[in-house]
Amino acid sequence: MFRFLQKIFRTGPDPARIAAPLWQAVEACQPWLERLAPADRTALRSLALEFLETKVFSGAQDFEPDNFVRLSIALQACLPVLRLGLAAYSGWQGVIVYPDDFVIPRRIVDADGVLHEYEEDALGEAWDGGPVILAWSASREMQEGINVVIHEFAHKLDMLGGEADGEPPLHAGMSVEAWQHALDDAFDDFRDRVDQGEATTLDPYAAEHPAEFFAVCSETFFTEPEILMTSYPEFYRQLSLFYRIDLLEPPGTRETGAHSKI
Ligand SMILES: [Zn+2]
């Protein structure tokens, strides 16, 4: 891990005031913003600025995140906590940005005590208590229902309850049983479909683990909610309770401004 970190070129945060053309350029690349009510878009901008002031951006492999990169990542990262508040991302500071996909060295000891060492290509990674690592090429490109930044920050929310397992700490009034039931049913169904080689509307990577299913569903929940609602309405409902927003509701009927902590 130390050798890995040595490659990182560190730059400081830049809480400079954001000029209107920069906001416009960044927001033009995020079509999901159209789904937000005007009050939520304003709240998201404020959260993004706070995010930039409290997180430390670093570039890896000679990549230097400029203001466009930082603001773009901040805006996407704050979408999942629009109704939860930035406190959900407390306890760590780093956002490390690679220019492109990167390699993660892995060391795993199997059940027989044999050590396996290998390298894994990644577009993003979230460390429990540590930084979020992102590939800018993947964070910038928008594909239908796919968002690497939301994915990694959903893992961060999941980790608030310990190891990522697809069950973040739920709010008062939410049912753990209802969450687990909805998650298990949806995950089992999805894994079966992927195993059978079926073409899926969700990223097949979601079949890897319940934690990945939660992260992938979170991407779709915010960027293409119709897809998730159609496939797994019960889990969609649980996500709307957790994230405290339902982007399928007409904006005028949504509650706004409830930035409570989880
Ligand atoms: Zn993941």
PDB file of C-alpha atoms and ligand atoms in Angstrom:
ATOM      1  CA  MET A   1       0.000   0.000   0.000  1.00  0.00           C
ATOM      2  CA  PHE A   2       2.876   2.361   0.822  1.00  0.00           C
ATOM      3  CA  ARG A   3       4.472   1.832  -2.575  1.00  0.00           C
ATOM      4  CA  PHE A   4       1.081   2.462  -4.123  1.00  0.00           C
ATOM      5  CA  LEU A   5       0.690   5.755  -2.260  1.00  0.00           C
ATOM      6  CA  GLN A   6       4.177   6.908  -3.168  1.00  0.00           C
ATOM      7  CA  LYS A   7       3.047   7.321  -6.760  1.00  0.00           C
ATOM      8  CA  ILE A   8       0.495   9.892  -5.773  1.00  0.00           C
ATOM      9  CA  PHE A   9       1.098  13.527  -6.602  1.00  0.00           C
ATOM     10  CA  ARG A  10      -0.632  15.538  -3.964  1.00  0.00           C
ATOM     11  CA  THR A  11      -2.267  18.905  -4.496  1.00  0.00           C
ATOM     12  CA  GLY A  12      -4.191  20.977  -1.984  1.00  0.00           C
ATOM     13  CA  PRO A  13      -7.876  21.828  -1.918  1.00  0.00           C
ATOM     14  CA  ASP A  14      -8.999  24.874  -3.837  1.00  0.00           C
ATOM     15  CA  PRO A  15     -12.036  26.444  -2.181  1.00  0.00           C
ATOM     16  CA  ALA A  16     -11.932  29.373  -4.605  1.00  0.00           C
ATOM     17  CA  ARG A  17     -15.211  30.843  -5.590  1.00  0.00           C
ATOM     18  CA  ILE A  18     -16.742  28.999  -8.527  1.00  0.00           C
ATOM     19  CA  ALA A  19     -17.440  31.173 -11.561  1.00  0.00           C
ATOM     20  CA  ALA A  20     -20.760  30.781 -13.351  1.00  0.00           C
ATOM     21  CA  PRO A  21     -19.203  29.452 -16.600  1.00  0.00           C
ATOM     22  CA  LEU A  22     -17.494  26.680 -14.649  1.00  0.00           C
ATOM     23  CA  TRP A  23     -20.744  25.667 -12.962  1.00  0.00           C
ATOM     24  CA  GLN A  24     -22.424  25.621 -16.363  1.00  0.00           C
ATOM     25  CA  ALA A  25     -19.679  23.572 -17.981  1.00  0.00           C
ATOM     26  CA  VAL A  26     -19.685  21.017 -15.169  1.00  0.00           C
ATOM     27  CA  GLU A  27     -23.454  20.757 -14.911  1.00  0.00           C
ATOM     28  CA  ALA A  28     -23.854  20.383 -18.679  1.00  0.00           C
ATOM     29  CA  CYS A  29     -22.087  17.008 -18.364  1.00  0.00           C
ATOM     30  CA  GLN A  30     -24.508  15.704 -15.717  1.00  0.00           C
ATOM     31  CA  PRO A  31     -27.895  15.068 -17.370  1.00  0.00           C
ATOM     32  CA  TRP A  32     -29.372  13.632 -14.153  1.00  0.00           C
ATOM     33  CA  LEU A  33     -29.482  17.198 -12.780  1.00  0.00           C
ATOM     34  CA  GLU A  34     -32.594  17.768 -14.891  1.00  0.00           C
ATOM     35  CA  ARG A  35     -34.469  15.436 -12.551  1.00  0.00           C
ATOM     36  CA  LEU A  36     -33.848  17.629  -9.501  1.00  0.00           C
ATOM     37  CA  ALA A  37     -36.209  20.341  -8.305  1.00  0.00           C
ATOM     38  CA  PRO A  38     -34.684  23.871  -8.431  1.00  0.00           C
ATOM     39  CA  ALA A  39     -34.345  23.970  -4.614  1.00  0.00           C
ATOM     40  CA  ASP A  40     -32.463  20.665  -4.666  1.00  0.00           C
ATOM     41  CA  ARG A  41     -30.119  21.888  -7.406  1.00  0.00           C
ATOM     42  CA  THR A  42     -29.291  24.909  -5.267  1.00  0.00           C
ATOM     43  CA  ALA A  43     -28.776  22.721  -2.187  1.00  0.00           C
ATOM     44  CA  LEU A  44     -26.545  20.398  -4.208  1.00  0.00           C
ATOM     45  CA  ARG A  45     -24.342  23.293  -5.296  1.00  0.00           C
ATOM     46  CA  SER A  46     -23.897  24.347  -1.663  1.00  0.00           C
ATOM     47  CA  LEU A  47     -23.049  20.812  -0.623  1.00  0.00           C
ATOM     48  CA  ALA A  48     -20.539  20.511  -3.461  1.00  0.00           C
ATOM     49  CA  LEU A  49     -18.765  23.695  -2.330  1.00  0.00           C
ATOM     50  CA  GLU A  50     -18.656  22.412   1.244  1.00  0.00           C
ATOM     51  CA  PHE A  51     -17.308  19.108  -0.057  1.00  0.00           C
ATOM     52  CA  LEU A  52     -14.501  20.952  -1.885  1.00  0.00           C
ATOM     53  CA  GLU A  53     -13.605  22.827   1.287  1.00  0.00           C
ATOM     54  CA  THR A  54     -13.485  19.736   3.506  1.00  0.00           C
ATOM     55  CA  LYS A  55     -11.999  17.070   1.230  1.00  0.00           C
ATOM     56  CA  VAL A  56      -8.430  16.941  -0.048  1.00  0.00           C
ATOM     57  CA  PHE A  57      -8.054  16.142  -3.730  1.00  0.00           C
ATOM     58  CA  SER A  58      -4.884  14.474  -4.969  1.00  0.00           C
ATOM     59  CA  GLY A  59      -3.795  13.434  -8.426  1.00  0.00           C
ATOM     60  CA  ALA A  60      -2.026  10.181  -9.213  1.00  0.00           C
ATOM     61  CA  GLN A  61       0.302   9.346 -12.107  1.00  0.00           C
ATOM     62  CA  ASP A  62       1.091  13.017 -12.765  1.00  0.00           C
ATOM     63  CA  PHE A  63      -2.583  13.848 -13.141  1.00  0.00           C
ATOM     64  CA  GLU A  64      -3.490  17.142 -11.521  1.00  0.00           C
ATOM     65  CA  PRO A  65      -7.239  17.519 -10.818  1.00  0.00           C
ATOM     66  CA  ASP A  66      -8.194  21.002 -12.004  1.00  0.00           C
ATOM     67  CA  ASN A  67     -11.255  22.916 -10.840  1.00  0.00           C
ATOM     68  CA  PHE A  68     -13.457  21.279 -13.471  1.00  0.00           C
ATOM     69  CA  VAL A  69     -12.440  17.804 -12.284  1.00  0.00           C
ATOM     70  CA  ARG A  70     -12.877  18.672  -8.607  1.00  0.00           C
ATOM     71  CA  LEU A  71     -16.244  20.346  -9.046  1.00  0.00           C
ATOM     72  CA  SER A  72     -17.530  17.561 -11.277  1.00  0.00           C
ATOM     73  CA  ILE A  73     -16.587  14.900  -8.740  1.00  0.00           C
ATOM     74  CA  ALA A  74     -17.894  16.969  -5.807  1.00  0.00           C
ATOM     75  CA  LEU A  75     -21.258  17.495  -7.491  1.00  0.00           C
ATOM     76  CA  GLN A  76     -21.705  13.802  -8.239  1.00  0.00           C
ATOM     77  CA  ALA A  77     -20.411  12.721  -4.826  1.00  0.00           C
ATOM     78  CA  CYS A  78     -22.905  14.957  -3.041  1.00  0.00           C
ATOM     79  CA  LEU A  79     -25.964  13.654  -4.870  1.00  0.00           C
ATOM     80  CA  PRO A  80     -26.339  10.580  -2.612  1.00  0.00           C
ATOM     81  CA  VAL A  81     -26.128  12.784   0.495  1.00  0.00           C
ATOM     82  CA  LEU A  82     -28.390  15.555  -0.793  1.00  0.00           C
ATOM     83  CA  ARG A  83     -30.948  14.675   1.902  1.00  0.00           C
ATOM     84  CA  LEU A  84     -28.522  13.079   4.376  1.00  0.00           C
ATOM     85  CA  GLY A  85     -26.010  15.868   4.778  1.00  0.00           C
ATOM     86  CA  LEU A  86     -22.243  15.939   4.365  1.00  0.00           C
ATOM     87  CA  ALA A  87     -21.716  14.484   7.848  1.00  0.00           C
ATOM     88  CA  ALA A  88     -22.318  11.088   6.229  1.00  0.00           C
ATOM     89  CA  TYR A  89     -18.870  11.543   4.620  1.00  0.00           C
ATOM     90  CA  SER A  90     -17.044  12.540   7.800  1.00  0.00           C
ATOM     91  CA  GLY A  91     -14.021  10.738   9.252  1.00  0.00           C
ATOM     92  CA  TRP A  92     -11.865  10.780   6.124  1.00  0.00           C
ATOM     93  CA  GLN A  93     -10.589  13.423   3.709  1.00  0.00           C
ATOM     94  CA  GLY A  94      -8.913  12.101   0.592  1.00  0.00           C
ATOM     95  CA  VAL A  95     -10.176  11.918  -2.964  1.00  0.00           C
ATOM     96  CA  ILE A  96      -7.477  10.512  -5.225  1.00  0.00           C
ATOM     97  CA  VAL A  97      -7.936  10.913  -8.957  1.00  0.00           C
ATOM     98  CA  TYR A  98      -6.154   8.830 -11.580  1.00  0.00           C
ATOM     99  CA  PRO A  99      -6.322   9.923 -15.211  1.00  0.00           C
ATOM    100  CA  ASP A 100      -7.524   6.501 -16.339  1.00  0.00           C
ATOM    101  CA  ASP A 101      -8.258   3.065 -14.923  1.00  0.00           C
ATOM    102  CA  PHE A 102      -5.655   1.903 -12.431  1.00  0.00           C
ATOM    103  CA  VAL A 103      -4.229  -1.280 -10.970  1.00  0.00           C
ATOM    104  CA  ILE A 104      -4.863  -2.431  -7.409  1.00  0.00           C
ATOM    105  CA  PRO A 105      -2.426  -5.006  -5.960  1.00  0.00           C
ATOM    106  CA  ARG A 106      -4.403  -7.685  -4.086  1.00  0.00           C
ATOM    107  CA  ARG A 107      -3.223 -10.214  -1.475  1.00  0.00           C
ATOM    108  CA  ILE A 108      -5.776 -12.800  -0.396  1.00  0.00           C
ATOM    109  CA  VAL A 109      -5.281 -15.870   1.803  1.00  0.00           C
ATOM    110  CA  ASP A 110      -7.735 -18.624   0.852  1.00  0.00           C
ATOM    111  CA  ALA A 111      -9.426 -21.170   3.143  1.00  0.00           C
ATOM    112  CA  ASP A 112      -6.387 -23.489   2.819  1.00  0.00           C
ATOM    113  CA  GLY A 113      -4.032 -20.746   3.993  1.00  0.00           C
ATOM    114  CA  VAL A 114      -2.547 -20.216   0.524  1.00  0.00           C
ATOM    115  CA  LEU A 115      -1.581 -16.641  -0.305  1.00  0.00           C
ATOM    116  CA  HIS A 116      -2.774 -15.352  -3.679  1.00  0.00           C
ATOM    117  CA  GLU A 117      -1.224 -12.178  -5.076  1.00  0.00           C
ATOM    118  CA  TYR A 118      -2.639 -10.556  -8.185  1.00  0.00           C
ATOM    119  CA  GLU A 119      -3.439  -7.228  -9.751  1.00  0.00           C
ATOM    120  CA  GLU A 120      -6.918  -5.939 -10.465  1.00  0.00           C
ATOM    121  CA  ASP A 121      -7.900  -3.185 -12.905  1.00  0.00           C
ATOM    122  CA  ALA A 122     -10.269  -0.683 -11.329  1.00  0.00           C
ATOM    123  CA  LEU A 123     -12.202   2.464 -12.219  1.00  0.00           C
ATOM    124  CA  GLY A 124     -12.767   3.337  -8.570  1.00  0.00           C
ATOM    125  CA  GLU A 125     -12.248   2.140  -5.044  1.00  0.00           C
ATOM    126  CA  ALA A 126     -13.452   3.244  -1.601  1.00  0.00           C
ATOM    127  CA  TRP A 127     -11.363   2.488   1.476  1.00  0.00           C
ATOM    128  CA  ASP A 128     -13.035   2.002   4.821  1.00  0.00           C
ATOM    129  CA  GLY A 129     -11.909   5.023   6.854  1.00  0.00           C
ATOM    130  CA  GLY A 130      -9.644   6.136   3.983  1.00  0.00           C
ATOM    131  CA  PRO A 131      -9.834   7.837   0.632  1.00  0.00           C
ATOM    132  CA  VAL A 132     -12.064   7.381  -2.368  1.00  0.00           C
ATOM    133  CA  ILE A 133     -10.056   6.633  -5.494  1.00  0.00           C
ATOM    134  CA  LEU A 134     -11.467   7.419  -8.926  1.00  0.00           C
ATOM    135  CA  ALA A 135     -10.444   7.185 -12.573  1.00  0.00           C
ATOM    136  CA  TRP A 136     -11.258  10.544 -14.133  1.00  0.00           C
ATOM    137  CA  SER A 137     -11.898   9.029 -17.570  1.00  0.00           C
ATOM    138  CA  ALA A 138     -14.719   6.950 -16.049  1.00  0.00           C
ATOM    139  CA  SER A 139     -15.924   9.696 -13.707  1.00  0.00           C
ATOM    140  CA  ARG A 140     -16.304  12.145 -16.577  1.00  0.00           C
ATOM    141  CA  GLU A 141     -18.025   9.890 -19.093  1.00  0.00           C
ATOM    142  CA  MET A 142     -21.719   9.472 -18.585  1.00  0.00           C
ATOM    143  CA  GLN A 143     -23.345   6.261 -19.680  1.00  0.00           C
ATOM    144  CA  GLU A 144     -26.982   5.430 -19.158  1.00  0.00           C
ATOM    145  CA  GLY A 145     -27.535   4.398 -15.554  1.00  0.00           C
ATOM    146  CA  ILE A 146     -23.804   4.180 -14.796  1.00  0.00           C
ATOM    147  CA  ASN A 147     -21.943   6.563 -12.507  1.00  0.00           C
ATOM    148  CA  VAL A 148     -18.617   5.559 -10.968  1.00  0.00           C
ATOM    149  CA  VAL A 149     -18.595   8.455  -8.502  1.00  0.00           C
ATOM    150  CA  ILE A 150     -22.018   7.628  -7.051  1.00  0.00           C
ATOM    151  CA  HIS A 151     -20.945   3.969  -6.920  1.00  0.00           C
ATOM    152  CA  GLU A 152     -17.878   4.616  -4.769  1.00  0.00           C
ATOM    153  CA  PHE A 153     -19.635   7.064  -2.474  1.00  0.00           C
ATOM    154  CA  ALA A 154     -22.488   4.598  -1.994  1.00  0.00           C
ATOM    155  CA  HIS A 155     -19.820   2.195  -0.712  1.00  0.00           C
ATOM    156  CA  LYS A 156     -18.768   4.917   1.748  1.00  0.00           C
ATOM    157  CA  LEU A 157     -22.329   5.108   3.079  1.00  0.00           C
ATOM    158  CA  ASP A 158     -22.469   1.302   3.274  1.00  0.00           C
ATOM    159  CA  MET A 159     -19.214   1.324   5.300  1.00  0.00           C
ATOM    160  CA  LEU A 160     -20.775   3.550   7.962  1.00  0.00           C
ATOM    161  CA  GLY A 161     -22.146   0.276   9.329  1.00  0.00           C
ATOM    162  CA  GLY A 162     -18.805  -1.559   9.156  1.00  0.00           C
ATOM    163  CA  GLU A 163     -17.671  -3.743   6.284  1.00  0.00           C
ATOM    164  CA  ALA A 164     -19.572  -3.044   3.055  1.00  0.00           C
ATOM    165  CA  ASP A 165     -22.385  -5.600   2.848  1.00  0.00           C
ATOM    166  CA  GLY A 166     -25.195  -3.834   1.022  1.00  0.00           C
ATOM    167  CA  GLU A 167     -26.833  -2.667   4.226  1.00  0.00           C
ATOM    168  CA  PRO A 168     -25.898   0.854   5.342  1.00  0.00           C
ATOM    169  CA  PRO A 169     -27.141   2.039   8.734  1.00  0.00           C
ATOM    170  CA  LEU A 170     -30.865   2.599   8.216  1.00  0.00           C
ATOM    171  CA  HIS A 171     -32.866   5.550   9.514  1.00  0.00           C
ATOM    172  CA  ALA A 172     -35.289   5.383  12.410  1.00  0.00           C
ATOM    173  CA  GLY A 173     -38.573   4.127  11.077  1.00  0.00           C
ATOM    174  CA  MET A 174     -36.957   1.939   8.423  1.00  0.00           C
ATOM    175  CA  SER A 175     -37.169  -1.823   8.808  1.00  0.00           C
ATOM    176  CA  VAL A 176     -33.960  -3.893   8.659  1.00  0.00           C
ATOM    177  CA  GLU A 177     -36.087  -6.916   7.747  1.00  0.00           C
ATOM    178  CA  ALA A 178     -37.768  -5.061   4.886  1.00  0.00           C
ATOM    179  CA  TRP A 179     -34.378  -3.875   3.584  1.00  0.00           C
ATOM    180  CA  GLN A 180     -32.815  -7.324   3.773  1.00  0.00           C
ATOM    181  CA  HIS A 181     -35.853  -8.963   2.183  1.00  0.00           C
ATOM    182  CA  ALA A 182     -35.893  -6.500  -0.720  1.00  0.00           C
ATOM    183  CA  LEU A 183     -32.105  -6.674  -1.172  1.00  0.00           C
ATOM    184  CA  ASP A 184     -31.923 -10.480  -0.994  1.00  0.00           C
ATOM    185  CA  ASP A 185     -34.817 -11.007  -3.419  1.00  0.00           C
ATOM    186  CA  ALA A 186     -33.456  -8.533  -5.936  1.00  0.00           C
ATOM    187  CA  PHE A 187     -29.839  -9.686  -5.627  1.00  0.00           C
ATOM    188  CA  ASP A 188     -30.717 -13.387  -5.963  1.00  0.00           C
ATOM    189  CA  ASP A 189     -32.879 -12.704  -9.007  1.00  0.00           C
ATOM    190  CA  PHE A 190     -30.213 -10.537 -10.610  1.00  0.00           C
ATOM    191  CA  ARG A 191     -27.412 -13.027  -9.966  1.00  0.00           C
ATOM    192  CA  ASP A 192     -29.507 -15.813 -11.521  1.00  0.00           C
ATOM    193  CA  ARG A 193     -30.114 -13.707 -14.612  1.00  0.00           C
ATOM    194  CA  VAL A 194     -26.421 -12.893 -14.980  1.00  0.00           C
ATOM    195  CA  ASP A 195     -25.474 -16.558 -14.411  1.00  0.00           C
ATOM    196  CA  GLN A 196     -27.845 -17.526 -17.211  1.00  0.00           C
ATOM    197  CA  GLY A 197     -26.191 -15.050 -19.570  1.00  0.00           C
ATOM    198  CA  GLU A 198     -29.239 -12.817 -19.775  1.00  0.00           C
ATOM    199  CA  ALA A 199     -28.743  -9.254 -21.016  1.00  0.00           C
ATOM    200  CA  THR A 200     -29.461  -6.981 -18.030  1.00  0.00           C
ATOM    201  CA  THR A 201     -30.393  -3.337 -17.749  1.00  0.00           C
ATOM    202  CA  LEU A 202     -28.258  -3.005 -14.601  1.00  0.00           C
ATOM    203  CA  ASP A 203     -24.460  -3.305 -14.740  1.00  0.00           C
ATOM    204  CA  PRO A 204     -23.697  -7.073 -14.430  1.00  0.00           C
ATOM    205  CA  TYR A 205     -20.978  -6.205 -11.913  1.00  0.00           C
ATOM    206  CA  ALA A 206     -23.838  -5.869  -9.412  1.00  0.00           C
ATOM    207  CA  ALA A 207     -23.991  -9.690  -9.296  1.00  0.00           C
ATOM    208  CA  GLU A 208     -20.551  -9.858  -7.620  1.00  0.00           C
ATOM    209  CA  HIS A 209     -21.704  -9.180  -4.055  1.00  0.00           C
ATOM    210  CA  PRO A 210     -24.644  -7.567  -2.206  1.00  0.00           C
ATOM    211  CA  ALA A 211     -22.393  -4.539  -1.537  1.00  0.00           C
ATOM    212  CA  GLU A 212     -21.823  -4.135  -5.280  1.00  0.00           C
ATOM    213  CA  PHE A 213     -25.538  -4.608  -5.920  1.00  0.00           C
ATOM    214  CA  PHE A 214     -26.321  -1.767  -3.511  1.00  0.00           C
ATOM    215  CA  ALA A 215     -23.680   0.484  -5.117  1.00  0.00           C
ATOM    216  CA  VAL A 216     -24.771  -0.276  -8.693  1.00  0.00           C
ATOM    217  CA  CYS A 217     -28.464   0.151  -7.795  1.00  0.00           C
ATOM    218  CA  SER A 218     -27.592   3.491  -6.189  1.00  0.00           C
ATOM    219  CA  GLU A 219     -26.054   4.661  -9.481  1.00  0.00           C
ATOM    220  CA  THR A 220     -29.208   3.713 -11.354  1.00  0.00           C
ATOM    221  CA  PHE A 221     -31.510   5.031  -8.627  1.00  0.00           C
ATOM    222  CA  PHE A 222     -30.134   8.541  -9.104  1.00  0.00           C
ATOM    223  CA  THR A 223     -29.396   8.599 -12.829  1.00  0.00           C
ATOM    224  CA  GLU A 224     -31.997   6.310 -14.460  1.00  0.00           C
ATOM    225  CA  PRO A 225     -34.555   5.580 -11.723  1.00  0.00           C
ATOM    226  CA  GLU A 226     -37.126   4.157 -14.155  1.00  0.00           C
ATOM    227  CA  ILE A 227     -34.795   1.231 -14.875  1.00  0.00           C
ATOM    228  CA  LEU A 228     -34.485   0.258 -11.216  1.00  0.00           C
ATOM    229  CA  MET A 229     -38.166   0.838 -10.476  1.00  0.00           C
ATOM    230  CA  THR A 230     -39.126  -1.443 -13.354  1.00  0.00           C
ATOM    231  CA  SER A 231     -36.684  -4.199 -12.387  1.00  0.00           C
ATOM    232  CA  TYR A 232     -36.810  -4.155  -8.595  1.00  0.00           C
ATOM    233  CA  PRO A 233     -39.602  -1.922  -7.235  1.00  0.00           C
ATOM    234  CA  GLU A 234     -39.275  -3.160  -3.643  1.00  0.00           C
ATOM    235  CA  PHE A 235     -35.580  -2.355  -3.466  1.00  0.00           C
ATOM    236  CA  TYR A 236     -36.225   0.936  -5.260  1.00  0.00           C
ATOM    237  CA  ARG A 237     -38.665   1.791  -2.463  1.00  0.00           C
ATOM    238  CA  GLN A 238     -36.090   0.939   0.204  1.00  0.00           C
ATOM    239  CA  LEU A 239     -33.477   3.104  -1.534  1.00  0.00           C
ATOM    240  CA  SER A 240     -35.932   5.999  -1.705  1.00  0.00           C
ATOM    241  CA  LEU A 241     -36.454   5.670   2.061  1.00  0.00           C
ATOM    242  CA  PHE A 242     -32.704   5.522   2.678  1.00  0.00           C
ATOM    243  CA  TYR A 243     -31.734   8.376   0.363  1.00  0.00           C
ATOM    244  CA  ARG A 244     -34.901  10.274   1.376  1.00  0.00           C
ATOM    245  CA  ILE A 245     -35.717  11.213  -2.193  1.00  0.00           C
ATOM    246  CA  ASP A 246     -37.777   9.734  -5.005  1.00  0.00           C
ATOM    247  CA  LEU A 247     -36.818  11.178  -8.369  1.00  0.00           C
ATOM    248  CA  LEU A 248     -39.816   9.507 -10.014  1.00  0.00           C
ATOM    249  CA  GLU A 249     -42.163  11.751  -8.063  1.00  0.00           C
ATOM    250  CA  PRO A 250     -43.020  15.062  -9.766  1.00  0.00           C
ATOM    251  CA  PRO A 251     -40.544  17.644  -8.319  1.00  0.00           C
ATOM    252  CA  GLY A 252     -43.346  19.827  -6.932  1.00  0.00           C
ATOM    253  CA  THR A 253     -44.611  17.037  -4.668  1.00  0.00           C
ATOM    254  CA  ARG A 254     -41.230  16.110  -3.171  1.00  0.00           C
ATOM    255  CA  GLU A 255     -40.149  17.237   0.237  1.00  0.00           C
ATOM    256  CA  THR A 256     -36.987  19.292   0.127  1.00  0.00           C
ATOM    257  CA  GLY A 257     -34.349  20.546   2.495  1.00  0.00           C
ATOM    258  CA  ALA A 258     -34.365  17.669   5.003  1.00  0.00           C
ATOM    259  CA  HIS A 259     -30.614  17.451   5.430  1.00  0.00           C
ATOM    260  CA  SER A 260     -30.608  15.260   8.504  1.00  0.00           C
ATOM    261  CA  LYS A 261     -27.674  13.127   9.556  1.00  0.00           C
ATOM    262  CA  ILE A 262     -27.457   9.367   9.395  1.00  0.00           C
TER     263      ILE A 262
HETATM  264 ZN    ZN B   1     -17.939  -1.390  -5.980  1.00  0.00          ZN
END
